[in-house]
PDB file of C-alpha atoms in Angstrom:
ATOM      1  CA  MET W   1     -15.653 135.542 -20.743  1.00 79.00           C
ATOM      2  CA  ASP W   2     -12.663 136.074 -18.496  1.00 79.00           C
ATOM      3  CA  THR W   3     -10.507 138.720 -16.902  1.00 82.00           C
ATOM      4  CA  ALA W   4      -7.467 138.409 -19.158  1.00 82.00           C
ATOM      5  CA  GLY W   5      -5.650 141.669 -19.799  1.00 89.00           C
ATOM      6  CA  ASP W   6      -6.302 145.019 -18.214  1.00 92.00           C
ATOM      7  CA  PRO W   7      -9.843 145.895 -17.121  1.00 91.00           C
ATOM      8  CA  ASP W   8     -11.880 148.263 -19.285  1.00 91.00           C
ATOM      9  CA  ARG W   9     -12.166 150.645 -16.338  1.00 90.00           C
ATOM     10  CA  LEU W  10     -11.536 150.922 -12.638  1.00 90.00           C
ATOM     11  CA  ILE W  11     -14.481 151.502 -10.297  1.00 86.00           C
ATOM     12  CA  ASN W  12     -15.111 151.689  -6.543  1.00 92.00           C
ATOM     13  CA  ALA W  13     -12.461 154.334  -5.923  1.00 89.00           C
ATOM     14  CA  GLY W  14      -9.984 152.372  -8.061  1.00 90.00           C
ATOM     15  CA  LEU W  15     -10.257 149.205  -5.990  1.00 88.00           C
ATOM     16  CA  CYS W  16     -12.223 147.112  -8.516  1.00 86.00           C
ATOM     17  CA  GLY W  17     -11.516 146.331 -12.164  1.00 89.00           C
ATOM     18  CA  ARG W  18     -14.517 146.101 -14.477  1.00 89.00           C
ATOM     19  CA  TRP W  19     -14.350 144.026 -17.661  1.00 89.00           C
ATOM     20  CA  HIS W  20     -17.402 145.646 -19.219  1.00 88.00           C
ATOM     21  CA  ASP W  21     -20.231 144.064 -21.241  1.00 84.00           C
ATOM     22  CA  ARG W  22     -18.604 140.659 -21.902  1.00 82.00           C
ATOM     23  CA  ALA W  23     -21.710 138.701 -22.982  1.00 81.00           C
ATOM     24  CA  ARG W  24     -24.300 139.407 -25.648  1.00 78.00           C
ATOM     25  CA  LEU W  25     -27.615 138.616 -23.995  1.00 81.00           C
ATOM     26  CA  ASP W  26     -30.179 138.015 -26.729  1.00 83.00           C
ATOM     27  CA  PHE W  27     -33.821 137.151 -26.101  1.00 83.00           C
ATOM     28  CA  GLY W  28     -36.585 136.866 -28.688  1.00 79.00           C
ATOM     29  CA  ASP W  29     -39.064 137.720 -25.957  1.00 86.00           C
ATOM     30  CA  GLY W  30     -39.285 137.204 -22.217  1.00 88.00           C
ATOM     31  CA  ARG W  31     -36.672 138.564 -19.852  1.00 91.00           C
ATOM     32  CA  ALA W  32     -33.215 137.813 -18.491  1.00 89.00           C
ATOM     33  CA  GLY W  33     -33.087 135.682 -15.357  1.00 92.00           C
ATOM     34  CA  ILE W  34     -30.326 134.354 -13.141  1.00 93.00           C
ATOM     35  CA  SER W  35     -30.606 130.723 -12.040  1.00 94.00           C
ATOM     36  CA  LEU W  36     -28.234 128.464 -10.122  1.00 94.00           C
ATOM     37  CA  PHE W  37     -27.303 125.054 -11.551  1.00 95.00           C
ATOM     38  CA  ASP W  38     -25.552 122.251  -9.625  1.00 95.00           C
ATOM     39  CA  ALA W  39     -24.344 119.669 -12.163  1.00 95.00           C
ATOM     40  CA  GLU W  40     -22.750 116.298 -11.454  1.00 94.00           C
ATOM     41  CA  PRO W  41     -19.034 116.312 -12.335  1.00 96.00           C
ATOM     42  CA  ARG W  42     -17.948 114.089 -15.229  1.00 96.00           C
ATOM     43  CA  ALA W  43     -14.526 112.763 -16.206  1.00 96.00           C
ATOM     44  CA  LEU W  44     -12.564 112.616 -19.436  1.00 96.00           C
ATOM     45  CA  PRO W  45     -12.849 110.656 -21.599  1.00 97.00           C
ATOM     46  CA  TYR W  46     -16.491 111.752 -21.826  1.00 97.00           C
ATOM     47  CA  SER W  47     -19.088 110.197 -24.124  1.00 97.00           C
ATOM     48  CA  CYS W  48     -21.616 112.664 -25.537  1.00 97.00           C
ATOM     49  CA  ASP W  49     -24.896 111.541 -27.151  1.00 97.00           C
ATOM     50  CA  LEU W  50     -27.149 114.575 -26.608  1.00 97.00           C
ATOM     51  CA  LEU W  51     -26.947 118.117 -27.942  1.00 98.00           C
ATOM     52  CA  GLU W  52     -29.430 120.901 -27.323  1.00 97.00           C
ATOM     53  CA  ARG W  53     -30.094 124.493 -28.269  1.00 97.00           C
ATOM     54  CA  HIS W  54     -32.292 127.347 -27.141  1.00 95.00           C
ATOM     55  CA  PRO W  55     -33.913 129.187 -30.081  1.00 94.00           C
ATOM     56  CA  ASP W  56     -35.394 132.008 -28.007  1.00 94.00           C
ATOM     57  CA  GLY W  57     -32.427 133.140 -25.938  1.00 93.00           C
ATOM     58  CA  SER W  58     -28.719 133.107 -25.225  1.00 93.00           C
ATOM     59  CA  GLN W  59     -27.209 131.455 -22.149  1.00 95.00           C
ATOM     60  CA  ALA W  60     -24.239 132.557 -20.051  1.00 95.00           C
ATOM     61  CA  PHE W  61     -22.650 129.976 -17.721  1.00 96.00           C
ATOM     62  CA  ILE W  62     -20.599 131.465 -14.888  1.00 96.00           C
ATOM     63  CA  PRO W  63     -18.791 128.920 -12.695  1.00 97.00           C
ATOM     64  CA  MET W  64     -18.960 129.585  -8.975  1.00 94.00           C
ATOM     65  CA  SER W  65     -15.539 127.971  -8.469  1.00 96.00           C
ATOM     66  CA  LEU W  66     -12.178 128.207 -10.199  1.00 95.00           C
ATOM     67  CA  ASN W  67     -12.534 124.725 -11.699  1.00 96.00           C
ATOM     68  CA  PRO W  68     -12.436 124.317 -15.488  1.00 95.00           C
ATOM     69  CA  PHE W  69     -15.356 122.652 -17.285  1.00 97.00           C
ATOM     70  CA  LEU W  70     -15.953 120.930 -20.614  1.00 97.00           C
ATOM     71  CA  VAL W  71     -17.783 122.820 -23.369  1.00 98.00           C
ATOM     72  CA  ILE W  72     -19.119 121.106 -26.500  1.00 98.00           C
ATOM     73  CA  VAL W  73     -20.595 123.228 -29.305  1.00 98.00           C
ATOM     74  CA  ALA W  74     -21.695 122.524 -32.864  1.00 98.00           C
ATOM     75  CA  PRO W  75     -22.761 124.709 -35.792  1.00 96.00           C
ATOM     76  CA  ASP W  76     -26.271 124.443 -37.168  1.00 96.00           C
ATOM     77  CA  ASP W  77     -26.536 122.247 -40.266  1.00 96.00           C
ATOM     78  CA  GLY W  78     -30.040 122.598 -41.682  1.00 95.00           C
ATOM     79  CA  GLY W  79     -31.768 122.448 -38.308  1.00 94.00           C
ATOM     80  CA  GLU W  80     -29.539 119.681 -36.936  1.00 96.00           C
ATOM     81  CA  PRO W  81     -26.181 119.891 -35.166  1.00 97.00           C
ATOM     82  CA  GLY W  82     -23.126 119.901 -37.406  1.00 97.00           C
ATOM     83  CA  GLN W  83     -19.654 118.638 -36.488  1.00 96.00           C
ATOM     84  CA  PRO W  84     -19.144 119.170 -32.737  1.00 97.00           C
ATOM     85  CA  GLN W  85     -16.065 120.778 -31.222  1.00 96.00           C
ATOM     86  CA  ALA W  86     -14.985 120.565 -27.593  1.00 97.00           C
ATOM     87  CA  PHE W  87     -12.765 122.606 -25.326  1.00 96.00           C
ATOM     88  CA  VAL W  88     -11.979 122.925 -21.650  1.00 96.00           C
ATOM     89  CA  THR W  89     -12.315 126.374 -20.108  1.00 96.00           C
ATOM     90  CA  ALA W  90      -9.568 128.089 -18.178  1.00 94.00           C
ATOM     91  CA  PRO W  91     -10.044 128.040 -14.397  1.00 94.00           C
ATOM     92  CA  GLY W  92     -12.765 130.566 -13.505  1.00 90.00           C
ATOM     93  CA  GLN W  93     -13.635 131.298 -17.154  1.00 95.00           C
ATOM     94  CA  ALA W  94     -17.305 131.770 -18.067  1.00 96.00           C
ATOM     95  CA  ILE W  95     -18.961 131.154 -21.434  1.00 97.00           C
ATOM     96  CA  ASN W  96     -21.800 132.793 -23.354  1.00 95.00           C
ATOM     97  CA  LEU W  97     -23.705 130.641 -25.856  1.00 96.00           C
ATOM     98  CA  HIS W  98     -25.458 132.700 -28.504  1.00 95.00           C
ATOM     99  CA  ARG W  99     -29.133 132.095 -29.172  1.00 94.00           C
ATOM    100  CA  GLY W 100     -29.621 128.910 -31.222  1.00 95.00           C
ATOM    101  CA  THR W 101     -26.116 127.474 -30.624  1.00 97.00           C
ATOM    102  CA  TRP W 102     -26.076 123.675 -30.436  1.00 98.00           C
ATOM    103  CA  HIS W 103     -24.239 122.573 -27.303  1.00 98.00           C
ATOM    104  CA  GLY W 104     -23.671 119.694 -24.939  1.00 97.00           C
ATOM    105  CA  VAL W 105     -25.083 119.601 -21.433  1.00 96.00           C
ATOM    106  CA  LEU W 106     -23.344 121.410 -18.584  1.00 96.00           C
ATOM    107  CA  THR W 107     -20.242 119.294 -17.926  1.00 97.00           C
ATOM    108  CA  PRO W 108     -18.134 120.235 -14.914  1.00 96.00           C
ATOM    109  CA  LEU W 109     -14.959 118.203 -14.537  1.00 97.00           C
ATOM    110  CA  HIS W 110     -14.620 118.745 -10.767  1.00 96.00           C
ATOM    111  CA  ALA W 111     -16.909 119.242  -7.786  1.00 96.00           C
ATOM    112  CA  PRO W 112     -18.593 121.496  -7.024  1.00 94.00           C
ATOM    113  CA  GLY W 113     -20.470 121.810 -10.307  1.00 94.00           C
ATOM    114  CA  LEU W 114     -22.159 125.027  -9.197  1.00 95.00           C
ATOM    115  CA  PHE W 115     -22.888 127.695 -11.837  1.00 95.00           C
ATOM    116  CA  ALA W 116     -24.828 130.918 -12.110  1.00 93.00           C
ATOM    117  CA  VAL W 117     -26.715 130.846 -15.411  1.00 94.00           C
ATOM    118  CA  ILE W 118     -28.143 133.920 -17.098  1.00 94.00           C
ATOM    119  CA  ASP W 119     -30.756 132.993 -19.674  1.00 93.00           C
ATOM    120  CA  ARG W 120     -34.239 133.670 -21.001  1.00 92.00           C
ATOM    121  CA  ILE W 121     -37.214 133.359 -18.679  1.00 92.00           C
ATOM    122  CA  GLY W 122     -40.552 133.351 -20.470  1.00 92.00           C
ATOM    123  CA  ASP W 123     -43.412 131.423 -21.990  1.00 91.00           C
ATOM    124  CA  GLY W 124     -43.022 128.779 -24.665  1.00 87.00           C
ATOM    125  CA  ALA W 125     -40.590 125.967 -25.327  1.00 86.00           C
ATOM    126  CA  ASN W 126     -37.035 127.286 -25.500  1.00 91.00           C
ATOM    127  CA  LEU W 127     -35.336 123.895 -25.686  1.00 94.00           C
ATOM    128  CA  GLN W 128     -34.627 121.610 -28.625  1.00 96.00           C
ATOM    129  CA  GLU W 129     -32.802 118.355 -27.866  1.00 97.00           C
ATOM    130  CA  VAL W 130     -31.303 115.969 -30.407  1.00 97.00           C
ATOM    131  CA  ARG W 131     -29.804 112.543 -29.743  1.00 96.00           C
ATOM    132  CA  VAL W 132     -26.601 112.199 -31.743  1.00 96.00           C
ATOM    133  CA  THR W 133     -24.361 109.284 -32.565  1.00 96.00           C
ATOM    134  CA  PRO W 134     -22.217 109.008 -29.432  1.00 96.00           C
ATOM    135  CA  PHE W 135     -18.767 110.527 -29.702  1.00 96.00           C
ATOM    136  CA  THR W 136     -15.984 110.582 -27.134  1.00 96.00           C
ATOM    137  CA  VAL W 137     -14.092 113.633 -25.930  1.00 96.00           C
ATOM    138  CA  HIS W 138     -10.625 112.573 -24.809  1.00 95.00           C
ATOM    139  CA  PRO W 139      -8.339 114.385 -22.360  1.00 90.00           C
ATOM    140  CA  PHE W 140      -6.731 117.458 -23.844  1.00 78.00           C
ATOM    141  CA  SER W 141      -2.982 117.905 -23.859  1.00 61.00           C
ATOM    142  CA  GLY W 142      -1.103 121.182 -23.520  1.00 51.00           C
TER     143      GLY W 142
END
């Protein structure tokens, strides 16, 4: 999620661009909630040994700074994470993880690690964690 390109519409007497409906919020039950997360910054190279997913709801991570952060995702492979992929967001870019997407923990690369998170609030366990063989994400070039 970002503000690349022209906004979908102008609002507030033409003084505000709106990039409309940029995340698919998907909840099996419960409701959408907004929480604030403050994660410890990490550095590259980064060693990852834990992936998680949320079977009952999507998650949107919106940084409250213009600092990029590391995102690690993996496809599902028979109930376990498949081959992980990593990328670094653009400054100020947000992400939306679809329900059930395997992903690494929130990994800011700079302080502050403050994020608004929109996700499912409700009863039941909405977290599955899996320890994986550690792999290292190296600095990206370009």
